[in-house]
Backbone as numpy.savetxt, mean C-alpha at the origin, in Angstrom:
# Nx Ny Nz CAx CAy CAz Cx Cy Cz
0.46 -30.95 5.10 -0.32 -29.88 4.49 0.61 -28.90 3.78
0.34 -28.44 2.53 0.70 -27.80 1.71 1.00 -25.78 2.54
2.03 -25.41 1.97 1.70 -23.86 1.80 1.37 -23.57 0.71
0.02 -22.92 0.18 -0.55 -22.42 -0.23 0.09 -20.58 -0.95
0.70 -20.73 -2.07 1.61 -19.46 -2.62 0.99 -18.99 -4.02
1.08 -17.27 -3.60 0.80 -16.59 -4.54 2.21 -16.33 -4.80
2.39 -16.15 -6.58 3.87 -15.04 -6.74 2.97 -13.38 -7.59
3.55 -12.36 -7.01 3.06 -11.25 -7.45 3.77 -10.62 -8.04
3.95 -10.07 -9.27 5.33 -9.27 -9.62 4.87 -8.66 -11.41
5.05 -7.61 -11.61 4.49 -7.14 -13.04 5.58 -7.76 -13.89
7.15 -8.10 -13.42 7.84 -8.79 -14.96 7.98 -10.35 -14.78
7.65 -10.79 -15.74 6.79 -12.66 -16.31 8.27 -13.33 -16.02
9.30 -12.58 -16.23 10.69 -13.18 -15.62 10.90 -13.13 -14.43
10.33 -12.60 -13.56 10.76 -12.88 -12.53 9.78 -13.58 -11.77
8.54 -13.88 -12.22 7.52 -14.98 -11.56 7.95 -16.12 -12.06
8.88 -16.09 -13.47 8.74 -17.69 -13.86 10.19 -17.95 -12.65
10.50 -17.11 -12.83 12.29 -17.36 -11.68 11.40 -18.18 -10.73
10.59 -16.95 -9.82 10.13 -17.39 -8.47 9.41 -18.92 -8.68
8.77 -19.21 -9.63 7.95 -20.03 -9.76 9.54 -21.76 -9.99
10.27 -21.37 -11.13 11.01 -22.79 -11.04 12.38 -23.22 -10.08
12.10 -21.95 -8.97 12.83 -22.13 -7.68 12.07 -22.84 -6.71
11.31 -22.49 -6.88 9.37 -23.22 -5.27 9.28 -24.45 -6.08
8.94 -25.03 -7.36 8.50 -25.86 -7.74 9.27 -27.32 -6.78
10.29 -27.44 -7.33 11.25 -28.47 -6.38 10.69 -28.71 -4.91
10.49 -27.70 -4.54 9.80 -27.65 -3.08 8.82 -28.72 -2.99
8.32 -29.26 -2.26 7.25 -29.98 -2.34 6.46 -29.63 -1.10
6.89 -28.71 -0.30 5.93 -28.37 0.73 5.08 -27.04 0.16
5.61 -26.76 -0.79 4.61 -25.58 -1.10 3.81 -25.49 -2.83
2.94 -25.25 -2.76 2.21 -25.18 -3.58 1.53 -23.88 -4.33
1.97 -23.52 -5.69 1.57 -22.66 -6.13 0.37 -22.35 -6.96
-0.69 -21.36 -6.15 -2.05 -21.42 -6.59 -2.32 -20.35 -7.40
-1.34 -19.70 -7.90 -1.82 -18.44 -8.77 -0.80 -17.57 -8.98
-0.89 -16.62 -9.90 0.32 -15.93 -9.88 -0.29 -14.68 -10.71
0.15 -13.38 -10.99 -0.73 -12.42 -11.61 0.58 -11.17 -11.14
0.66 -9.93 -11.96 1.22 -9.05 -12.45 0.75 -7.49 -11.79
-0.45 -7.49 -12.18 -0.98 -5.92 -11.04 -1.70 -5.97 -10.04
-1.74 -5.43 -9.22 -2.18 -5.21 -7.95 -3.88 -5.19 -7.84
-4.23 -4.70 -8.85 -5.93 -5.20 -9.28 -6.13 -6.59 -9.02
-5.30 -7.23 -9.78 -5.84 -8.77 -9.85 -5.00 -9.73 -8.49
-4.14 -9.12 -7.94 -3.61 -9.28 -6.91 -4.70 -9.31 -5.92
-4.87 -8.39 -5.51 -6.01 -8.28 -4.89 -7.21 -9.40 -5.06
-8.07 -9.62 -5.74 -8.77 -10.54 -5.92 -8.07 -12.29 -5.91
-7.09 -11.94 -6.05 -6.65 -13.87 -5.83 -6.25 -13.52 -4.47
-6.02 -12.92 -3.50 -6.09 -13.13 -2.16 -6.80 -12.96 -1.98
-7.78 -12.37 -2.13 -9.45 -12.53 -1.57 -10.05 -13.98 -1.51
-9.58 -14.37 -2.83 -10.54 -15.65 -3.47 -9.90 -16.71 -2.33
-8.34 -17.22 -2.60 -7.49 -17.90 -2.71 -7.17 -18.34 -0.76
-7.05 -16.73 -0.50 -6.59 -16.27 1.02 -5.18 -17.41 1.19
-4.14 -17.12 0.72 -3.29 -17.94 0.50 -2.37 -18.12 1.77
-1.31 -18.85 2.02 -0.45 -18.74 3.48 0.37 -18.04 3.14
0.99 -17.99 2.01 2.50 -16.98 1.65 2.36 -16.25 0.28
2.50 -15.20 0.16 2.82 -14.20 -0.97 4.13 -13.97 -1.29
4.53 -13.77 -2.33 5.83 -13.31 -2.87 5.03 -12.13 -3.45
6.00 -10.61 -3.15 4.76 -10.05 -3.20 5.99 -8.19 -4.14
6.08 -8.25 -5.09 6.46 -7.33 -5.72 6.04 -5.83 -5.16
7.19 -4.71 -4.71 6.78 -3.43 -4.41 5.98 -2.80 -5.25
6.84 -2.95 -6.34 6.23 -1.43 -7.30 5.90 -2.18 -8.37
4.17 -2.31 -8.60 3.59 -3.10 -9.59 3.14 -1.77 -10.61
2.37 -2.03 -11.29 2.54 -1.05 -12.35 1.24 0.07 -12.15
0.10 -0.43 -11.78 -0.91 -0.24 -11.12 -0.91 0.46 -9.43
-0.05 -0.25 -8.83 -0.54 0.32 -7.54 0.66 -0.37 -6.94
0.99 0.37 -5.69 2.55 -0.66 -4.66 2.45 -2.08 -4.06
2.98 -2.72 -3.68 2.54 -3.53 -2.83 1.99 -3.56 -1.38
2.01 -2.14 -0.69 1.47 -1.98 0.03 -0.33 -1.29 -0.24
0.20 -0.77 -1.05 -1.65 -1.05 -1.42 -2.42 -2.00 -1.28
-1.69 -2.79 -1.66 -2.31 -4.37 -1.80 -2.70 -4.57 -0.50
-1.73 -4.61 0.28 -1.83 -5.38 1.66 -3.03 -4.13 2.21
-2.89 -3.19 1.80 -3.90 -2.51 2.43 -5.63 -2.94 1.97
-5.49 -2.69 0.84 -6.85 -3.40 0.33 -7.74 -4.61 0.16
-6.78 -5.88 1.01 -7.17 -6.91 0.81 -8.61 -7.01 1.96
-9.57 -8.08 1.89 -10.42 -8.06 3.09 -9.88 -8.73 4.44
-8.47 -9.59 3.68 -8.33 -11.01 5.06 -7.16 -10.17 5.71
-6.71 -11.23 6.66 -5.55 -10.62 7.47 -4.31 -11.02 6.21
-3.74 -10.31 6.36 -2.20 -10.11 5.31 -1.78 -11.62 5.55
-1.51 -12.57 4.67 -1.26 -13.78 5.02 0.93 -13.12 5.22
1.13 -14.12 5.28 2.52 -13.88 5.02 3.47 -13.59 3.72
4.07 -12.41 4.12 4.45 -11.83 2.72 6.18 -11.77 2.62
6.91 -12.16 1.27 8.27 -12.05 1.36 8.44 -10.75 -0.19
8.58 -9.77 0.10 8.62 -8.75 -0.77 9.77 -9.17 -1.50
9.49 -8.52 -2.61 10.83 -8.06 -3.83 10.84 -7.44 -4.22
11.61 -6.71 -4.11 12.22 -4.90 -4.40 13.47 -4.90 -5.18
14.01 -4.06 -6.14 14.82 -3.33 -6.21 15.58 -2.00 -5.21
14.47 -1.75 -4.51 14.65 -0.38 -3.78 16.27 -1.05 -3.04
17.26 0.55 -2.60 18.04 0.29 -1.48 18.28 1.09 -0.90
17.09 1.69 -0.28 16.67 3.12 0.61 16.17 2.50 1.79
15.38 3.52 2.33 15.15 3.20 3.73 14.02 2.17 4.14
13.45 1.52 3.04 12.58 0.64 3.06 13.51 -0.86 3.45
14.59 -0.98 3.05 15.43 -2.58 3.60 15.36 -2.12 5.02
15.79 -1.13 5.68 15.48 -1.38 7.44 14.24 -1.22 8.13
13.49 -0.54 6.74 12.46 -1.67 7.88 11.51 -2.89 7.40
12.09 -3.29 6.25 11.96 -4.77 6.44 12.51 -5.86 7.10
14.04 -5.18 7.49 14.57 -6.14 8.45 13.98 -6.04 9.69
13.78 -4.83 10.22 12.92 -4.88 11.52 11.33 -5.57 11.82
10.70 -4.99 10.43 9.23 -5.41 10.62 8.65 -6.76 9.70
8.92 -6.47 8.48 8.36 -7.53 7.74 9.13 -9.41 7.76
8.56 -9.93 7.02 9.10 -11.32 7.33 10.38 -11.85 6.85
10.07 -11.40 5.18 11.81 -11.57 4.72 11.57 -10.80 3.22
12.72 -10.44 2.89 12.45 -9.95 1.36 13.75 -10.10 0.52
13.44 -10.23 -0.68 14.26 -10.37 -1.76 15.03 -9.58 -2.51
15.89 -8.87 -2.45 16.33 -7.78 -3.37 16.94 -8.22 -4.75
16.04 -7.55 -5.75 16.81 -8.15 -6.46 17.53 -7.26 -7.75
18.53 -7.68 -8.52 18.28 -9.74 -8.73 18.70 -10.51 -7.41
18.09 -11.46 -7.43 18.41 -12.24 -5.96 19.04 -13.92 -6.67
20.08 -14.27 -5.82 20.21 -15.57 -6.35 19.38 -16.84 -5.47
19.91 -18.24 -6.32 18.87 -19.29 -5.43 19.49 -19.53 -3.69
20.63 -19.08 -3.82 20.77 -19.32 -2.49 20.08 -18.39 -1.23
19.62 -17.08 -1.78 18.97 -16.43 -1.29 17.93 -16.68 -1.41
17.23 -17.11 -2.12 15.78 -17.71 -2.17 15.66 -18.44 -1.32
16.42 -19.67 -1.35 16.41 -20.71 -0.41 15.98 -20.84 0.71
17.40 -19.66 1.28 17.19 -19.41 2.83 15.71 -18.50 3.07
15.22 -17.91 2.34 14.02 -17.32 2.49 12.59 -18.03 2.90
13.26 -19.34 1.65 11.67 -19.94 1.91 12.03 -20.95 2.99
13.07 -21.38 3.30 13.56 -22.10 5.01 12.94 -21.74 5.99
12.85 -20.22 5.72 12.67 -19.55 6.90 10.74 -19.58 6.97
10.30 -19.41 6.12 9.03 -19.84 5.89 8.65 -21.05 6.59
9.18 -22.17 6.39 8.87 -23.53 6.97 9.23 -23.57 8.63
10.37 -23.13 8.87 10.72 -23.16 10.53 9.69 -22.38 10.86
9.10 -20.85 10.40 7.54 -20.19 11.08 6.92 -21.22 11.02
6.48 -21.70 9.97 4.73 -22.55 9.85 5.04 -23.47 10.66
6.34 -24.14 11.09 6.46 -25.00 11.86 5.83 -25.10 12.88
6.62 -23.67 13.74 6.33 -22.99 14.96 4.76 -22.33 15.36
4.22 -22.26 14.13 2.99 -21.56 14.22 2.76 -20.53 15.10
3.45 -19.50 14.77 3.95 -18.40 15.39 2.81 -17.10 14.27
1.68 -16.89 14.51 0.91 -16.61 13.45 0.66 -15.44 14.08
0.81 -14.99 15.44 -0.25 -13.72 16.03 0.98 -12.93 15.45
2.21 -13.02 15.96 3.35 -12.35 15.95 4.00 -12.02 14.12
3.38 -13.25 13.19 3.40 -12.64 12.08 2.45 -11.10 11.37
1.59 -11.52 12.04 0.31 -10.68 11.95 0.99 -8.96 12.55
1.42 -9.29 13.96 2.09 -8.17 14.97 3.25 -7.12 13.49
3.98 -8.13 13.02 5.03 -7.40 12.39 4.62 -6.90 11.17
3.32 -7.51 10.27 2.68 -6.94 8.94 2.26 -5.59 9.82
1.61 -5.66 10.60 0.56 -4.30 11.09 1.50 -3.18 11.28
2.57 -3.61 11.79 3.67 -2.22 12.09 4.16 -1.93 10.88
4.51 -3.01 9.63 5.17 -2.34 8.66 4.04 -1.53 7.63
3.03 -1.81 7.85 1.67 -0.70 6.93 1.95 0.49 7.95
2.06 0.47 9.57 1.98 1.64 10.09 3.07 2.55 9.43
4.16 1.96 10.04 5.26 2.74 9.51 5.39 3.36 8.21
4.96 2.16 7.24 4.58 3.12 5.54 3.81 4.43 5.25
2.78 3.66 6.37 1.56 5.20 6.58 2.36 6.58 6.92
3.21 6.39 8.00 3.88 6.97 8.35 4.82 7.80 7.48
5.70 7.27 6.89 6.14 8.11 5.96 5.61 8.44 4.49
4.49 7.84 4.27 3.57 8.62 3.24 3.41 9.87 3.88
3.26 10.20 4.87 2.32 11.27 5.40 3.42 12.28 5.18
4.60 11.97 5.17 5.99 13.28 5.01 6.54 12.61 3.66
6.12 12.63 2.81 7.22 13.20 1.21 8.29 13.57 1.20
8.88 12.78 1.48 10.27 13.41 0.80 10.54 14.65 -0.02
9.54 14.93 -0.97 10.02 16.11 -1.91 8.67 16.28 -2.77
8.40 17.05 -2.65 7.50 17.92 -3.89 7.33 18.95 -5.11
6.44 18.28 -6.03 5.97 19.52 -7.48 5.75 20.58 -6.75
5.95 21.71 -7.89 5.33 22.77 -7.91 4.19 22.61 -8.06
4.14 21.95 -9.19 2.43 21.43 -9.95 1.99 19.85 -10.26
1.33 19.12 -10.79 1.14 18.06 -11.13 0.19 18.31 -12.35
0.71 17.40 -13.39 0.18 17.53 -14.68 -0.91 16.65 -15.08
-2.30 16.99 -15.59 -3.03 16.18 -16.03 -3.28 16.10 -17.02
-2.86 14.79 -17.99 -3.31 15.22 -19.01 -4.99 14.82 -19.40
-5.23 15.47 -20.88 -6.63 15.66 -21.10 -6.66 15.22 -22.27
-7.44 15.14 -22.99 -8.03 15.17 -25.30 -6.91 15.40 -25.78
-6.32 16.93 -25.81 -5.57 17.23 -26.79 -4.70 17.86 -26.12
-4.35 17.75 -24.67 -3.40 19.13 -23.90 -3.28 18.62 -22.38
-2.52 18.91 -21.69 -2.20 18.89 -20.13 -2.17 19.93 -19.82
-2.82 20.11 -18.28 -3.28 21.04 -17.56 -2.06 20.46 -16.03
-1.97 22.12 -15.49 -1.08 21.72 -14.40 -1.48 22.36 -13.09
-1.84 21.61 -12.39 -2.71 21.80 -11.02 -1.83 22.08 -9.50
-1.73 23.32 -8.93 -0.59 23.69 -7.76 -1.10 22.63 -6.88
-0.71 21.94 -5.93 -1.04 21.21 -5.28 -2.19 21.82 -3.93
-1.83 23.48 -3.77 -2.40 23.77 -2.90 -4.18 24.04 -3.58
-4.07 24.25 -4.47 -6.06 23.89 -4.90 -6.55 23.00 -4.85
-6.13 21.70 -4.82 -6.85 20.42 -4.47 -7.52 20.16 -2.75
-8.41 19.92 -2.66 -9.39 19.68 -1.57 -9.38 18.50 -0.99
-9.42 17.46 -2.10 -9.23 16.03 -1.66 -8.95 15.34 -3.31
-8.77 14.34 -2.94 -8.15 13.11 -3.42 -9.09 11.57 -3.18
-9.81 11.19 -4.13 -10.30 9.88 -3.87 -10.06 9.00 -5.03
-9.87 7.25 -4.62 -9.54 6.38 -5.25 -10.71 5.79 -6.26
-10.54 5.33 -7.24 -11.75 5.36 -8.30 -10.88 4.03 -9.22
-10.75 2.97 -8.62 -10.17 1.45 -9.30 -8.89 1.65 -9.71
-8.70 2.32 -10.91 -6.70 1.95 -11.10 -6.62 3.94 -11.22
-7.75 4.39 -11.26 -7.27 5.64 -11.24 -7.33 6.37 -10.00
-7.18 7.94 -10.29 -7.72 8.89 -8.57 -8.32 10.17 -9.36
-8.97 10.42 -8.37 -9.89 11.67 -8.44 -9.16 12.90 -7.79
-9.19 13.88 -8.66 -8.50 14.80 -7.67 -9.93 16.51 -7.94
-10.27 16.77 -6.74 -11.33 17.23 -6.64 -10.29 19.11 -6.33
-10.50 19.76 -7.30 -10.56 21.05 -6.74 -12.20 21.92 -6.51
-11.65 22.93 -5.96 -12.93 24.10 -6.66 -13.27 24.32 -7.62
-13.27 24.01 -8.65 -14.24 24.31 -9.79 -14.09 23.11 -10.62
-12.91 21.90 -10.14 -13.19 20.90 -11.16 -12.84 19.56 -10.49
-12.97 18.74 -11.54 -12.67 17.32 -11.27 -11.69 16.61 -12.18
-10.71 15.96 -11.87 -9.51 15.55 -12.59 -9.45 14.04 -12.16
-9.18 13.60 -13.68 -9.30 11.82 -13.21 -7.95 11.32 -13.66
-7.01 10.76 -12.69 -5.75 10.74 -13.30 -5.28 8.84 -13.24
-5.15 8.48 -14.04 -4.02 7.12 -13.57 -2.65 7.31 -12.86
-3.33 7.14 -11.55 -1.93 7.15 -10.82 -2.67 6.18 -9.35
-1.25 5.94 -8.77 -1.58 5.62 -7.43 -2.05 6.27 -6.23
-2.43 6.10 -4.67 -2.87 6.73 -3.98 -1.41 7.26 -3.22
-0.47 6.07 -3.12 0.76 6.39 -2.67 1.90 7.07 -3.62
1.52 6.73 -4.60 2.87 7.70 -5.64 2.12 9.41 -5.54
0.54 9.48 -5.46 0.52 10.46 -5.49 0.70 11.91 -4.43
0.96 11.02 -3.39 1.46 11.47 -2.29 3.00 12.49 -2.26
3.22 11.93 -3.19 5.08 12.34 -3.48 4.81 13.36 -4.08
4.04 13.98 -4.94 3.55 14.58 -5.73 2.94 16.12 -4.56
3.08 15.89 -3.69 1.74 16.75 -2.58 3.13 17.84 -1.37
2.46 18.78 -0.94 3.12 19.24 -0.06 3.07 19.10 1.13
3.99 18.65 1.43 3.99 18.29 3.08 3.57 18.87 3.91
2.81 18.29 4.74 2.18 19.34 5.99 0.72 19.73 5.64
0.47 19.69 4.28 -0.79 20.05 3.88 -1.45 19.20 3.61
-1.28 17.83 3.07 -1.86 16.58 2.98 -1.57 15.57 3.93
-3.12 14.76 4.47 -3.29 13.83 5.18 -4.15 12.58 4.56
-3.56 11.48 4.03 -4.52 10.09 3.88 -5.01 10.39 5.30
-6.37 9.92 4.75 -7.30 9.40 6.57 -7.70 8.32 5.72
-7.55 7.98 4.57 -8.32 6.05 4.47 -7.25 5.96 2.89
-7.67 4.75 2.71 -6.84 3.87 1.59 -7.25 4.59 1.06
-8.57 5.14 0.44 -9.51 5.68 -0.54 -9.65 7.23 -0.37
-8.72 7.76 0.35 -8.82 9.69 0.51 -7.61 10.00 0.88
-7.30 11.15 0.17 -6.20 12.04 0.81 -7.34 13.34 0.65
-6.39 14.34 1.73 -7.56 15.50 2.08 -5.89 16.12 2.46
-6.75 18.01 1.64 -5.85 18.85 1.83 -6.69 19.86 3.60
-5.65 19.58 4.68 -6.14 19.69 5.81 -6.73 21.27 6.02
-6.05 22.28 5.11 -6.89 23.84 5.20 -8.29 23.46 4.68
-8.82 22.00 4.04 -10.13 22.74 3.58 -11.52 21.87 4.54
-10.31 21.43 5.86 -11.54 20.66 7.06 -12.46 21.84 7.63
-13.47 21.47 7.51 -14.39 22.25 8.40 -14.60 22.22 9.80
-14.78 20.96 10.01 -15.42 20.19 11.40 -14.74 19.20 11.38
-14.49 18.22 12.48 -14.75 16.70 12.65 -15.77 16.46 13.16
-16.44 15.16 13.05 -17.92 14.46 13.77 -17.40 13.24 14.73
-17.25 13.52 15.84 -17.45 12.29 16.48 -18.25 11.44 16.40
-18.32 9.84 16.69 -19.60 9.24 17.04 -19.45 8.75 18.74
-20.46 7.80 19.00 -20.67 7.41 20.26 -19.79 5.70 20.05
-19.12 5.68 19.20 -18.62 4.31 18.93 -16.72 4.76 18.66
-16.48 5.65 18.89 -15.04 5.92 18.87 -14.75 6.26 16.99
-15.96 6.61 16.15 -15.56 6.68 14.70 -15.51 8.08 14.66
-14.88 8.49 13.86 -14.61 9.86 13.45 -15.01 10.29 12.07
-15.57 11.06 11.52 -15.65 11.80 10.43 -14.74 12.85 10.03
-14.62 13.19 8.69 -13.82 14.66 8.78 -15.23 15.25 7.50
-15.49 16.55 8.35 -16.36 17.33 7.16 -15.68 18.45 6.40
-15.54 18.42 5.22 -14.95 19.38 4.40 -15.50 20.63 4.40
-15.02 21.88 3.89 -15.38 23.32 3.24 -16.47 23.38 2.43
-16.42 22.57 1.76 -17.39 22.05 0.37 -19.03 20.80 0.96
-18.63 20.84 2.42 -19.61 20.05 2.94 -19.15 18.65 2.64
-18.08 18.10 1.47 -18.08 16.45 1.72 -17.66 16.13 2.72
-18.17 14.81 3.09 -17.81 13.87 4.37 -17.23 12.61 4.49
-15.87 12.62 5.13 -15.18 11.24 4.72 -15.28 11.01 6.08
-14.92 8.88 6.12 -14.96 8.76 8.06 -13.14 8.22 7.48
-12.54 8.35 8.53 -11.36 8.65 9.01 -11.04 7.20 9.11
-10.74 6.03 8.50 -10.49 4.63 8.72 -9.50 4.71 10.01
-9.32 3.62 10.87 -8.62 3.27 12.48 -7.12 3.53 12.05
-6.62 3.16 10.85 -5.68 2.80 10.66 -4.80 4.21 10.44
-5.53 4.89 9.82 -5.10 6.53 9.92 -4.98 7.41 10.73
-5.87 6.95 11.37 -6.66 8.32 12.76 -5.60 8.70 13.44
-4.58 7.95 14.27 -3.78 8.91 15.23 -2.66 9.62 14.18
-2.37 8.85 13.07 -1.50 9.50 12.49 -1.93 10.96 12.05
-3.32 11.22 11.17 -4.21 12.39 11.60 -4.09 12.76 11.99
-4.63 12.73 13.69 -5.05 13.64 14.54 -3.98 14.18 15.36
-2.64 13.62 15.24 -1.63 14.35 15.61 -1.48 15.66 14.36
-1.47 15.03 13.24 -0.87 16.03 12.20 -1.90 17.67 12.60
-2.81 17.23 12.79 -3.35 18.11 12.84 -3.57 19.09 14.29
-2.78 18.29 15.26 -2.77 19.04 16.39 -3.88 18.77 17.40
-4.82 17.56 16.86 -5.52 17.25 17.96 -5.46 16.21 18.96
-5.50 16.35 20.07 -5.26 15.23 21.27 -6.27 14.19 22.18
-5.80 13.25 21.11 -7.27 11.90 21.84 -6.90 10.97 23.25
């Protein structure tokens, strides 16, 4: 039986790389290949493939977006980055294997080796175990920025407008763009949910789902349910529920104890 491979990556040189390195392979099989994280998304939906080659910074959205937005369990993923920050330790700790590149074939090689000795082993819970910690951990340091604007610029028709970070209320995802909701307006920007994070002041912004960031002075309430779900109700009365995957990271930030 075949492995079943997506290659993901916004430059066409480096999928055709990935692509006439696997070909030779004959245990694996390549079912698709695509550039932004939009259409990424939908060929693992469709496809639900065994292995991804799976590009960080697509042009559209990260690669952890991806893995966040898909419906299935994260099949197995071998990233490729440029980055050489603090993201290589914890791919060596958490994720499966990744590529830095430029990467040569001998590094490829041993990558996709390592692919075949897993599927061998069928060691699948424990692949699963190490995707889930490396989204935690990302979550994790989304939630602290490294560094922040004064302002963030939107542009408009004929002019850009520049918004302090502390007037924004929330933040919701709207396909390749985001919504950024103050008091008196609405701003529709092309950007990511995670780049725009970098953009935000620490301590004052919390993702509680793929699809919200919320500035935490403008919570009103939380809503419990009788099923362990949480709501957060805003100043303004909107109501977001708090996805699992967020919540303790939340409810610490905010000082509450579950």
């Amino acid at each position: 039986m075949k492995i079943s491979t997506l290659i993901i990556d916004d430059e066409p040189l480096a999928r055709q790389m990935i692509e006439r390195l696997l070909l030779p392979r004959t245990s694996f099989e390549i079912i698709g290949q695509c550039g932004t994280g939009r259409a990424a998304i939908d060929l693992i939906n469709l496809h639900k493939p065994d292995l991804i080659f799976l590009d960080i910074k697509l042009k559209d959205m990260t690669g952890f977006d991806v893995l966040e937005a898909i419906s299935i369990h994260a099949p197995m993923v071998i990233f490729a980055t440029a980055f050489d920050s603090f993201s290589l330790k914890a791919y060596d700790y958490f994720a499966f294997d990744y590529l830095l590149k430029p990467f040569n074939e001998d590094r490829f090689y041993k990558s996709i080796n390592k692919v075949l000795e897993t599927f061998k082993s069928k060691d699948s819970d424990f692949l699963q175990h190490k995707m889930q910690s490396l989204l935690a951990y990302i979550q994790t340091k989304e939630q602290k920025p490294i560094a922040s604007k004064k302002t963030i610029p939107i542009p408009l028709k004929n002019k850009t407008v520049f918004i302090e970070p502390h007037q924004i209320i929330y933040i919701t995802a709207s396909n390749s763009y985001i919504e950024i909701f103050t008091k008196e307006d609405k701003y529709l920007l092309r950007h990511s949910m995670s780049n725009i994070l970098l953009d935000l002041e620490d301590g004052l912004f919390s993702r509680i789902h793929r699809s919200t960031i919320i500035n935490v002075s403008f919570i009103k309430e939380l809503i419990h349910s009788s099923f362990g779900e949480i709501d957060v109700r805003m100043k303004d009365l909107k109501q977001f529920r708090i996805s699992r995957g967020y919540k303790k990271a939340f409810l610490i930030k905010i000082g509450v104890r579950k």
